[in-house]
Short mmCIF file of C-alpha atoms in Angstrom, two decimals:
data_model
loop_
_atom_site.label_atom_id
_atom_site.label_comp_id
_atom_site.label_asym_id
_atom_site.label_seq_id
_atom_site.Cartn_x
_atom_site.Cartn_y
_atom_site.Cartn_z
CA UNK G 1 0.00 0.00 0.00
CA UNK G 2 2.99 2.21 0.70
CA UNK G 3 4.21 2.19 -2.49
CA UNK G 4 0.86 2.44 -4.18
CA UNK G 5 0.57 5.41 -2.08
CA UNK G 6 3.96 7.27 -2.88
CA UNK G 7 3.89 5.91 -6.91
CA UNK G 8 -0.09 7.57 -7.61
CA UNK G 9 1.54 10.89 -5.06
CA UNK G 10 4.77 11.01 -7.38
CA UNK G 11 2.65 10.49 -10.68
CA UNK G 12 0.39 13.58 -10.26
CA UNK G 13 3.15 15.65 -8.21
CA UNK G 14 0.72 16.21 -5.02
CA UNK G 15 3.78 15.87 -2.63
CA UNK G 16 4.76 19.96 -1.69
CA UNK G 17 8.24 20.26 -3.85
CA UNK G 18 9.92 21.86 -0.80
CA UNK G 19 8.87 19.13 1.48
CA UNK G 20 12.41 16.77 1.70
CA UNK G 21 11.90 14.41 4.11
CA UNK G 22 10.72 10.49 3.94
CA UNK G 23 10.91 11.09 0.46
CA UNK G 24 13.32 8.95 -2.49
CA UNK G 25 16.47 11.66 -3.75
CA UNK G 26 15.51 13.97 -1.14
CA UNK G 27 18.39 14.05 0.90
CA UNK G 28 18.92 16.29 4.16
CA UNK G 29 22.02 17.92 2.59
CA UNK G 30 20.19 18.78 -0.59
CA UNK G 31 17.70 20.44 1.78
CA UNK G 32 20.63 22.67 3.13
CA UNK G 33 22.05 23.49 -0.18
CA UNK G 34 18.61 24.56 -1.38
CA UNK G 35 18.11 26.77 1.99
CA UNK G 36 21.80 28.13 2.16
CA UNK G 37 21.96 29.32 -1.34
CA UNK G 38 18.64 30.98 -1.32
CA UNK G 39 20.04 32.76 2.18
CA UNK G 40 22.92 33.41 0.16
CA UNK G 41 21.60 34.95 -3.50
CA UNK G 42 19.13 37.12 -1.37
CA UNK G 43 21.84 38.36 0.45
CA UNK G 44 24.05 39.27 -2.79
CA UNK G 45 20.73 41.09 -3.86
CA UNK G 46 21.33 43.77 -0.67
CA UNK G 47 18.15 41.87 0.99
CA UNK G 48 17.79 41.28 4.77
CA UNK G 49 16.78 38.06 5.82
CA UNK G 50 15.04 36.72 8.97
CA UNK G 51 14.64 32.79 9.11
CA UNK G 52 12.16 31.48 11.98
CA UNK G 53 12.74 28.04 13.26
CA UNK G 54 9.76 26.11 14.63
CA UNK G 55 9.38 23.68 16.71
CA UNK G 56 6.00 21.48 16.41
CA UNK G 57 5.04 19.57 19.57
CA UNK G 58 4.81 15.61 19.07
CA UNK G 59 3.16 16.26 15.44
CA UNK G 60 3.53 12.86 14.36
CA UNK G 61 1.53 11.79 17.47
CA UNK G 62 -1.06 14.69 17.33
CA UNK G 63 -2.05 14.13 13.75
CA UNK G 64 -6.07 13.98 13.50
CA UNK G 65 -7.39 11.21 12.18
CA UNK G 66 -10.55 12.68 10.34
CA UNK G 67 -8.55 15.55 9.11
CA UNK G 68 -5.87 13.07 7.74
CA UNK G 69 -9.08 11.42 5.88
CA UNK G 70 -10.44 14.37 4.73
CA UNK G 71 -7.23 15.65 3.01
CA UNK G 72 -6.89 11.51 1.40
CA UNK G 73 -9.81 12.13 -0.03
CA UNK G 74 -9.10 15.85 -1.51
CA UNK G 75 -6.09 14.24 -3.09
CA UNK G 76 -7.91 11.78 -5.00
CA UNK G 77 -7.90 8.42 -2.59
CA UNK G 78 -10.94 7.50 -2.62
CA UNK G 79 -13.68 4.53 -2.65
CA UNK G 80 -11.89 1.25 -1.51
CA UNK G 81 -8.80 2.66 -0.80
CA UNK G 82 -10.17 5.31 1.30
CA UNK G 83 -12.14 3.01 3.44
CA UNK G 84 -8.73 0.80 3.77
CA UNK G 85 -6.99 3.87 5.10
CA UNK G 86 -10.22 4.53 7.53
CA UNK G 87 -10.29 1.16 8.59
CA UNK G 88 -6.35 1.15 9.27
CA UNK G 89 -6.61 3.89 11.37
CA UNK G 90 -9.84 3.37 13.40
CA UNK G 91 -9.77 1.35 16.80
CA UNK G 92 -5.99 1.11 17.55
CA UNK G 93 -4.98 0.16 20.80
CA UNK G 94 -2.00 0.94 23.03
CA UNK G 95 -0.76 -0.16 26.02
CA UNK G 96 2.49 0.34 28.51
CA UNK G 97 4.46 -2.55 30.33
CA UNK G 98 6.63 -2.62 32.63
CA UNK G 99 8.28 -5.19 35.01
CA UNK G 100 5.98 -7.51 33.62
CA UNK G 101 2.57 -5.33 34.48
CA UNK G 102 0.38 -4.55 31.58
CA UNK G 103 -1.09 -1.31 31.81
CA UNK G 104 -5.31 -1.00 30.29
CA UNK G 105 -5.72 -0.80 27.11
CA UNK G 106 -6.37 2.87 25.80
CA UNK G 107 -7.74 4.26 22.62
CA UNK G 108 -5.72 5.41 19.82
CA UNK G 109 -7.68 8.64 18.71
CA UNK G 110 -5.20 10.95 16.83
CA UNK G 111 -1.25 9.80 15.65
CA UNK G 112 0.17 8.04 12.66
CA UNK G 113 0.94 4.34 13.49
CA UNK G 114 4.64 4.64 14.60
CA UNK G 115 7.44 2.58 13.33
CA UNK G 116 4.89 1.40 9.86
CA UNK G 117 5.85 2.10 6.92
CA UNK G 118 2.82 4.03 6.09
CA UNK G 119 3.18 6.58 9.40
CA UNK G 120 5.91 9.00 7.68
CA UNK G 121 4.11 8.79 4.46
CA UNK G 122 0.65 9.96 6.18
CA UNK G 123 2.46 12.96 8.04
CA UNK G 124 3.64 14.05 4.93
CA UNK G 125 -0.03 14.03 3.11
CA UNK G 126 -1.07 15.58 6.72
CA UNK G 127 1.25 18.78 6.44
CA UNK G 128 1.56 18.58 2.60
CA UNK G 129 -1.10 21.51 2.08
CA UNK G 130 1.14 23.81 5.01
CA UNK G 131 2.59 26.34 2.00
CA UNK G 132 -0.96 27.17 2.04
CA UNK G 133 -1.16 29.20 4.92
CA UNK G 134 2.19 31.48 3.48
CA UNK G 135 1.49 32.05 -0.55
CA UNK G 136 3.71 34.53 -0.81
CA UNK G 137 6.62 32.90 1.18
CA UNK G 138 8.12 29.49 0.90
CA UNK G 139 7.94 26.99 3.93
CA UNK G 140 10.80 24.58 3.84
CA UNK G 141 10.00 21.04 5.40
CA UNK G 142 11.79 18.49 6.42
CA UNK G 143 9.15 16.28 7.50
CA UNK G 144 8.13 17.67 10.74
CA UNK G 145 10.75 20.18 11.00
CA UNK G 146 9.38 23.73 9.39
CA UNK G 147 11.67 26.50 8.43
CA UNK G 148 11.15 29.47 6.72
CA UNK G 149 13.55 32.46 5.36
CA UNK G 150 11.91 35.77 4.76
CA UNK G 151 13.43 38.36 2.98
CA UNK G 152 13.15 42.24 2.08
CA UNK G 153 14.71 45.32 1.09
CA UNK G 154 14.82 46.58 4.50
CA UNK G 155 14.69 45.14 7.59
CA UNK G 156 11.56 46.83 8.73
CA UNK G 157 9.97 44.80 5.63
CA UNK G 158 11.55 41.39 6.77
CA UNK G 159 10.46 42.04 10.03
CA UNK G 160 6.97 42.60 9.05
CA UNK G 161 6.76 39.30 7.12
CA UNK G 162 8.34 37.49 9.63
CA UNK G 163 5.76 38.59 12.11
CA UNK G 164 3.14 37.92 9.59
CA UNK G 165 4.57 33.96 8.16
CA UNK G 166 4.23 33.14 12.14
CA UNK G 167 1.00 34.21 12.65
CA UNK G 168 -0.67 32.44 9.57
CA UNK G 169 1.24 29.26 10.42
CA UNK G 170 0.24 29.13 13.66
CA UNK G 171 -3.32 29.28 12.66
CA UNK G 172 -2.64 26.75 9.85
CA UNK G 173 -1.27 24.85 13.05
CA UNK G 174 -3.92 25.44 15.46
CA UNK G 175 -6.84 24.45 12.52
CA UNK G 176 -5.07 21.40 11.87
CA UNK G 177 -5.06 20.16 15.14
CA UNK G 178 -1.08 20.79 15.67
CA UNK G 179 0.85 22.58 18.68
CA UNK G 180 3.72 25.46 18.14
CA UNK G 181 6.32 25.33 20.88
CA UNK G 182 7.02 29.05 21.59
CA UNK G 183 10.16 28.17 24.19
CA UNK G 184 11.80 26.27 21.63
CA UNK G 185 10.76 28.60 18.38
CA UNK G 186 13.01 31.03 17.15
CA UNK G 187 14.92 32.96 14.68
CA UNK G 188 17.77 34.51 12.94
CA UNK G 189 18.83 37.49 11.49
CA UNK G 190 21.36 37.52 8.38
CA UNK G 191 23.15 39.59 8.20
CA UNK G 192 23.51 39.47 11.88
CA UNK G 193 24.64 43.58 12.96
CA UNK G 194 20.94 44.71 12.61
CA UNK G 195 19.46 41.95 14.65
CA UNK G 196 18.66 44.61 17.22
CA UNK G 197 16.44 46.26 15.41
CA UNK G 198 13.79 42.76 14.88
CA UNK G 199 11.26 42.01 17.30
CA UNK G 200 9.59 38.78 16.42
CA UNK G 201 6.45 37.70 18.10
CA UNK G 202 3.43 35.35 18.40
CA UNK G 203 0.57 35.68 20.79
CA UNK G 204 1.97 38.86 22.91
CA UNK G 205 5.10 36.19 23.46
CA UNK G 206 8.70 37.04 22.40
CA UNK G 207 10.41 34.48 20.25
CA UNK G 208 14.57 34.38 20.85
CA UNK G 209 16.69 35.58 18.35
CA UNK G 210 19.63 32.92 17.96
CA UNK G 211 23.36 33.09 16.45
CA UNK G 212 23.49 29.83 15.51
CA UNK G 213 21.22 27.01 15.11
CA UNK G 214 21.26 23.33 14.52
CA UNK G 215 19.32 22.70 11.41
CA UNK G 216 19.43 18.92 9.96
CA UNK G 217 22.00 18.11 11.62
CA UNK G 218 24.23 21.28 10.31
CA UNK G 219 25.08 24.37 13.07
CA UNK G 220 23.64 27.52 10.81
CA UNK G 221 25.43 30.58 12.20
CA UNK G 222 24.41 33.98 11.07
CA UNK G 223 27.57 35.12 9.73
CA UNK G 224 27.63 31.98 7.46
CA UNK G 225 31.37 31.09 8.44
CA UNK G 226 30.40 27.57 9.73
CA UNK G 227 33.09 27.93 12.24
CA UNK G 228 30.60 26.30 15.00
CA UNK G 229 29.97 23.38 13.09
CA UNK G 230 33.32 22.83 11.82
CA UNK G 231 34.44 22.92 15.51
CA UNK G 232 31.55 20.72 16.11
CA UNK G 233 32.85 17.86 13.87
CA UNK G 234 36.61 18.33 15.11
CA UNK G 235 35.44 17.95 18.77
CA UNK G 236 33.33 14.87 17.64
CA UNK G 237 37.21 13.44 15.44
CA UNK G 238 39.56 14.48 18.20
CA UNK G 239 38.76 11.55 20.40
CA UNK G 240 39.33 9.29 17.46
CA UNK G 241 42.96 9.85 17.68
CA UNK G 242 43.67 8.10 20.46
CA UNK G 243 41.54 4.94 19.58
CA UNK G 244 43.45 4.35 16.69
CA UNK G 245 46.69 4.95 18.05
CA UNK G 246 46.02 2.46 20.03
CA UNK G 247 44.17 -0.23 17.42
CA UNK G 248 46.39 0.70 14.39
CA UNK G 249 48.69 -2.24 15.75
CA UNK G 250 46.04 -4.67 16.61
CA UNK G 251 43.69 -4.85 13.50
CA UNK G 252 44.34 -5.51 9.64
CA UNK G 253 44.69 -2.49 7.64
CA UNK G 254 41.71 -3.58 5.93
CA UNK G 255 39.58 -3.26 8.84
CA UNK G 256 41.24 -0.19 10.25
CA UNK G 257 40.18 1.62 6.96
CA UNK G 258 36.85 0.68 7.22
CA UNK G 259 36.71 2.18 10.55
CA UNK G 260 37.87 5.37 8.88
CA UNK G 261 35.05 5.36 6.44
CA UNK G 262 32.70 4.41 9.41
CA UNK G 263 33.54 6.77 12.12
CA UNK G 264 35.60 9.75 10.57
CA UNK G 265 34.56 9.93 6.80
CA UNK G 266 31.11 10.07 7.34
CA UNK G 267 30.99 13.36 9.60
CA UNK G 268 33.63 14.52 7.29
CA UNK G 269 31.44 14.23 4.22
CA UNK G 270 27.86 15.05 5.43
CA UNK G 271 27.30 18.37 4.20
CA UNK G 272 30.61 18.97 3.34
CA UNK G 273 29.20 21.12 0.77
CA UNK G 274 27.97 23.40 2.77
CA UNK G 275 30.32 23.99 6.01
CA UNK G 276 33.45 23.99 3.78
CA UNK G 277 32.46 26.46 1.85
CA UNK G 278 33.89 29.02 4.23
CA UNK G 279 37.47 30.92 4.62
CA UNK G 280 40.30 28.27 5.01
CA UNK G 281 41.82 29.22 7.71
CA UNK G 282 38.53 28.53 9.94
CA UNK G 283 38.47 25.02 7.86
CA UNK G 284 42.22 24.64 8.66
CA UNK G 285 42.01 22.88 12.12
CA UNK G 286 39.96 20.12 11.07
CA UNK G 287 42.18 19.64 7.56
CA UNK G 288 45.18 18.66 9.56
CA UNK G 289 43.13 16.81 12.52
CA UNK G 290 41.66 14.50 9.10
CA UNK G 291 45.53 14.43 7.39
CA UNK G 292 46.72 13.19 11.37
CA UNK G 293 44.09 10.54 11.54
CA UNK G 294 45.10 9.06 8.11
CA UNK G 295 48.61 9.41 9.47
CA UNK G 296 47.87 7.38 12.54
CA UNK G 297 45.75 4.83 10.79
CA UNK G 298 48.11 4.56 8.17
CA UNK G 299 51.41 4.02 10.39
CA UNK G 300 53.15 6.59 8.25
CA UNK G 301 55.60 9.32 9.44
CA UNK G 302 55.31 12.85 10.32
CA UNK G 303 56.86 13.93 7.56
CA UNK G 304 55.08 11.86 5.04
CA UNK G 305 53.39 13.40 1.75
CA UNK G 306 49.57 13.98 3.17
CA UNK G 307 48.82 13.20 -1.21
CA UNK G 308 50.06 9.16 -0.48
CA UNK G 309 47.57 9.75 2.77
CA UNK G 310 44.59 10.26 0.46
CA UNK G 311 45.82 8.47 -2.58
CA UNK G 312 46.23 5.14 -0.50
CA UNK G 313 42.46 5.43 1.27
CA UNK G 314 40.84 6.74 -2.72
CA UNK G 315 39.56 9.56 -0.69
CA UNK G 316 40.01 13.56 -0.60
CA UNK G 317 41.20 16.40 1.18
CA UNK G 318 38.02 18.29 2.88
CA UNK G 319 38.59 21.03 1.04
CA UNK G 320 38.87 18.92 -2.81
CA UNK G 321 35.99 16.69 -1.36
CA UNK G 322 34.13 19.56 -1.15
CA UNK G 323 34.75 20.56 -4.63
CA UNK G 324 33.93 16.98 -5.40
CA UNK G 325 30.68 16.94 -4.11
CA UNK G 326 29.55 20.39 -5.66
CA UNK G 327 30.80 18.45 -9.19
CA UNK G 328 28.75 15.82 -8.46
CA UNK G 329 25.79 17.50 -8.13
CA UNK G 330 26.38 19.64 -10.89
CA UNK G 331 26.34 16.18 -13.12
CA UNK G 332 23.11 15.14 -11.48
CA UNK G 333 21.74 18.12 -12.21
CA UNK G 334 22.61 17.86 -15.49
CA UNK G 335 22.41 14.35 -16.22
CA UNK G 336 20.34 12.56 -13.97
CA UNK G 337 17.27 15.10 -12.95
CA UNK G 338 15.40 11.90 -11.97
CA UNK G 339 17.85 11.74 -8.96
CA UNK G 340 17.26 15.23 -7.85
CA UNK G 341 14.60 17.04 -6.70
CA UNK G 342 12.45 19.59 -8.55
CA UNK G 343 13.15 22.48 -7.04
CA UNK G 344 16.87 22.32 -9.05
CA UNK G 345 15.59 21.64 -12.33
CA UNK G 346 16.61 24.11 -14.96
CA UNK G 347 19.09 25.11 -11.73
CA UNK G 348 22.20 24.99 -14.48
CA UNK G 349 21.59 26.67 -18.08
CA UNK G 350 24.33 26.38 -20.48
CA UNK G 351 25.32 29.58 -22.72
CA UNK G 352 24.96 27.76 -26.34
CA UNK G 353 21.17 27.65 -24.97
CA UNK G 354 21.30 31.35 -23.99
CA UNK G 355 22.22 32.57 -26.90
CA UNK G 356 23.43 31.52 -30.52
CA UNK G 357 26.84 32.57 -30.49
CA UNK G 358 29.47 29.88 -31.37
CA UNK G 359 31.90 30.87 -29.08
CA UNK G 360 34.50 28.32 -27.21
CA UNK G 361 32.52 28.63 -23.89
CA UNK G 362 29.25 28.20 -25.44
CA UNK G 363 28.95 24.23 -24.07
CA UNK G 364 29.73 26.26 -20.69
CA UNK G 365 27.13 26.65 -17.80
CA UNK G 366 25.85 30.10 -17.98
CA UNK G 367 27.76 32.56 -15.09
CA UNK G 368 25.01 34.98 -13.93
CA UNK G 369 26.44 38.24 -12.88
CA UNK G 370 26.84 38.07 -8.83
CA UNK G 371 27.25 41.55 -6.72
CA UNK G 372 29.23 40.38 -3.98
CA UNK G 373 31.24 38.27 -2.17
CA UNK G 374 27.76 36.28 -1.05
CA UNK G 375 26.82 35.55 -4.89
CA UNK G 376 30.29 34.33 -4.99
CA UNK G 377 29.95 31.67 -1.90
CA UNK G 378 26.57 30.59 -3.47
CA UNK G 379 26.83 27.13 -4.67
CA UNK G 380 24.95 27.32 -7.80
CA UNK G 381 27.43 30.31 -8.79
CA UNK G 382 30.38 28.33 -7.42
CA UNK G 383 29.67 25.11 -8.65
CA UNK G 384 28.84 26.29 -11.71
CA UNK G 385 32.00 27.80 -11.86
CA UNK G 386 34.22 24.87 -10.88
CA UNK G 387 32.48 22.52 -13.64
CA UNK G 388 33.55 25.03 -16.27
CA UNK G 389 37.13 24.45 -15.18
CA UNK G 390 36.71 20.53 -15.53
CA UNK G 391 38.92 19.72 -19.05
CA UNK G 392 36.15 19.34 -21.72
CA UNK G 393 36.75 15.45 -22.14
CA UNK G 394 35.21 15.36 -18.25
CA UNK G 395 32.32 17.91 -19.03
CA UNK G 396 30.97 15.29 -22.15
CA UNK G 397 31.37 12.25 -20.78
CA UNK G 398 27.99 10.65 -20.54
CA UNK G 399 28.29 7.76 -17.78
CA UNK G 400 25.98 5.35 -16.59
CA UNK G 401 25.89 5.72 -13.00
CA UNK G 402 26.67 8.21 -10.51
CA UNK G 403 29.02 6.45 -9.06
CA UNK G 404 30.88 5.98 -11.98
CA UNK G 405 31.51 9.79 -12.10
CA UNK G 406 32.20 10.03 -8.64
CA UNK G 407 34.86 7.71 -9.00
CA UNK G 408 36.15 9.62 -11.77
CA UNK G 409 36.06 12.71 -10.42
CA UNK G 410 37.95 12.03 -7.13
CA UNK G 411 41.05 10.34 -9.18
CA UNK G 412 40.88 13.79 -11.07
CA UNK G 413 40.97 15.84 -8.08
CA UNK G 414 43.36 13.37 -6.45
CA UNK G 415 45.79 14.32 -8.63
CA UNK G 416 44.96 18.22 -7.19
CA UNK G 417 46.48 16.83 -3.76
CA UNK G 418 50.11 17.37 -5.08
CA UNK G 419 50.53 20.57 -4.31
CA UNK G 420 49.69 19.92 -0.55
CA UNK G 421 52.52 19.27 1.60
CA UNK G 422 52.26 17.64 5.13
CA UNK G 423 51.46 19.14 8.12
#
C-alpha cells in the first residue's frame, strides 16, 4: 500500500516540492544546499533576511485522524482505498508494560501508526497543504521540521513578514489540530549587525533571536562562516585519535580503513558542501586533525606526503571533497534530474542555450552576474563555476551511474592533492 501510495503521489506531483523528508532523492544535505543558497543569492541582492525556526510539539503523534481522511480524499484516494486507510486507522490500541505489568488498554484517537511504513508517508499528506497558509513565502519542510527564510529590502519589511509567516502558520497549526512550541521557536537574522532592530512575536510572546542554530543536523550561524559546526565535527574526530593509536597495531589495515570510512569519513562528508564552503583558515584545524588521523591509521611518518595519505584510502582532502561533491551534483543536475529534486531543475543553463553565439565557452554553464562576495559563496554560482574548469573530455562524458563519475572525479581531483605538503 505504501508504495501504491507514494507511486499515484509522485505520478500527479501532489507531494509539496519543498517538502524533503521520507521522500526517495531527497536528501537532508540537498535540503541545506537549497536553503543556504537561497540565504545566500538574497543576500548578494542587498536583501535582509530573517529565518524562523519552529518547533512542532509531538506532530507525528497529534495528527487527526478525520482531518488526515479528509485531506486523502481531496487528493484523489478515494472509494476502496479510502475506506482501507479509515479502517487502518480506526480502533488502535495501546498499552504500557513494565516489570511484567500490563497497563489498560487505551484508545488510539489521533497519531500516525509509529514505526509502519505508512506513518511518515501519512504525516507528509497531513502537512503537505502547510505552504498554504504562506502564498507569498516558501515553507521549507523536512518532515516535521518547518523552516522558513523571509526576505526584504529593509529590515523593517523582513520584520513585518516574519511577524506575519508566524501568525498564519500558527493558525494553519492550530486548525489542523497541531501545537507550536514558543520556548523552543526562534529565529535569525542575516546579516547578523541589525538583529537589534527585529522584534519577532506570536501571541503577545517574544520568540529568541539565535546566532546559531542546529538545522538537519548542520550548526547555521548567522555570519555563514560555519566555524561552529566545523568545531563541532573536530570535537566529535579528536577523540578518534587516540583509539586508533592504540588499534592501528592490533587490526588488519583492511579493517582499520573501514573504521575510517565508518567513524571519521562520514561526519567529514555530510554536508561537506555546505560547512566547507567558508574561509580556510577557519576550515584549517579540522584539515590537519583529518591528514593526522590518516597518518595514525596509516602508520606513516610525520613527515610523510599527506597526497600518499589520500591516494592510499581513494579519498580527498576536505577542502577537494568539497569541490567533489559540488561536481557531483552539478552532473546530477545535469544528467540525472530523476535523482534530484524539482526544485533544481533548470538550476544549471548552459550559454549555447542562452544565446546563438558559437563561441568556445558556449557548451559552458551560464555565469550569472553576482554583486558580492555572497553571490560568490553561493553554490549554484560556485559550482557552476568549478564545472567550467573541468577539461572538456570530463564535461561530455555521458556515464551510466553516478558512481561511476564520482569515482572519476575524485582520481581527477586526487591528482589536485600534489601541491599539498604535510602538516
Amino acid at each position: 500500500m505504501y508504495h501504491r501510495l507514494y507511486s499515484y503521489l509522485q505520478k500527479h506531483s501532489i507531494l509539496y516540492k519543498y517538502q524533503f523528508g521520507f521522500r526517495h532523492n531527497h536528501s537532508t544535505s540537498l535540503a541545506l544546499i537549497e536553503v543556504v543558497d537561497n540565504i545566500l543569492q538574497h543576500l548578494d541582492n542587498n536583501e535582509k533576511i530573517i529565518g524562523l525556526y519552529l518547533d512542532l510539539q509531538k506532530a507525528f503523534d497529534t495528527v487527526n485522524h478525520n482531518i488526515l481522511l479528509n485531506k486523502l480524499n481531496n487528493y484523489g484516494v478515494r472509494g476502496v482505498a479510502h475506506q482501507w486507510f479509515k479502517s487502518y486507522l480506526h480502533d488502535r490500541k495501546q498499552y504500557t508494560c513494565i516489570n511484567n505489568t500490563n497497563s489498560r488498554l487505551a484508545n488510539i484517537t489521533c497519531g500516525v501508526p509509529q514505526g509502519s511504513v505508512l506513518g511518515p508517508l501519512l504525516f507528509l499528506i497531513y502537512i503537505n497543504d502547510i505552504g498554504n497558509a504562506v502564498p507569498e513565502e516558501i515553507v521549507k519542510l523536512f518532515a516535521d521540521d518547518t523552516n522558513i527564510f523571509v526576505a526584504g529590502k529593509t529590515i523593517a519589511l523582513a520584520n513585518e513578514k516574519a511577524n506575519q509567516s508566524i501568525t498564519l502558520l500558527n493558525q494553519w497549526f492550530l486548525a489542523n489540530k497541531l501545537s507550536l512550541n514558543i520556548n523552543k521557536t526562534c529565529y535569525m537574522v542575516f546579516p547578523p549587525d541589525i538583529a537589534h532592530s527585529v522584534h519577532v512575536e506570536l501571541n503577545g510572546n517574544d520568540l529568541m533571536c539565535v546566532h546559531s542554530f542546529k538545522y538537519l543536523g548542520v550548526i547555521i550561524d548567522d555570519e555563514l562562516k560555519w566555524t561552529d559546526h566545523i568545531m563541532h565535527v573536530y570535537k566529535k574526530l579528536l577523540k578518534f585519535t587516540s583509539i586508533f593509536y592504540k588499534l592501528r597495531d592490533k587490526l588488519p589495515p583492511a579493517v582499520l580503513k573501514n573504521m575510517y570510512y565508518a567513524f571519521v569519513h562520514s561526519h567529514v562528508l555530510y554536508a561537506v558542501e555546505i560547512y566547507a564552503n567558508t574561509c580556510p583558515t577557519y576550515l584549517d584545524k579540522l584539515v590537519k586533525l583529518n591528514n593526522k588521523i590518516l597518518r595514525i591509521i596509516q602508520n606513516k611518518p610525520f613527515r610523510s606526503h599527506v597526497a600518499d595519505l589520500y591516494m592510499q584510502y581513494k579519498t580527498l582532502p576536505i577542502p577537494l571533497l568539497h569541490e567533489q561533491q559540488l561536481l557531483l551534483f552539478v552532473y546530477k543536475v545535469l544528467n540525472f534530474p530523476y535523482v534530484i529534486p524539482d526544485v533544481f531543475n533548470g538550476y544549471f543553463d548552459f550559454n549555447n542555450i542562452l544565446h546563438s553565439h558559437n563561441t568556445r565557452s558556449g557548451k559552458n554553464i551560464h555565469m550569472y552576474r553576482v554583486n558580492s562576495t555572497f553571490g560568490q559563496r553561493s553554490l549554484k554560482y560556485k559550482a557552476a563555476n568549478l564545472w567550467n574548469k573541468l577539461p572538456a573530455e570530463l564535461q561530455e562524458q555521458r556515464y551510466s551511474s553516478v558512481g561511476r563519475i564520482k569515482s572519476i572525479l575524485t582520481s581527477y581531483l586526487l591528482k589536485q592533492t600534489t601541491t599539498l605538503v604535510a602538516h
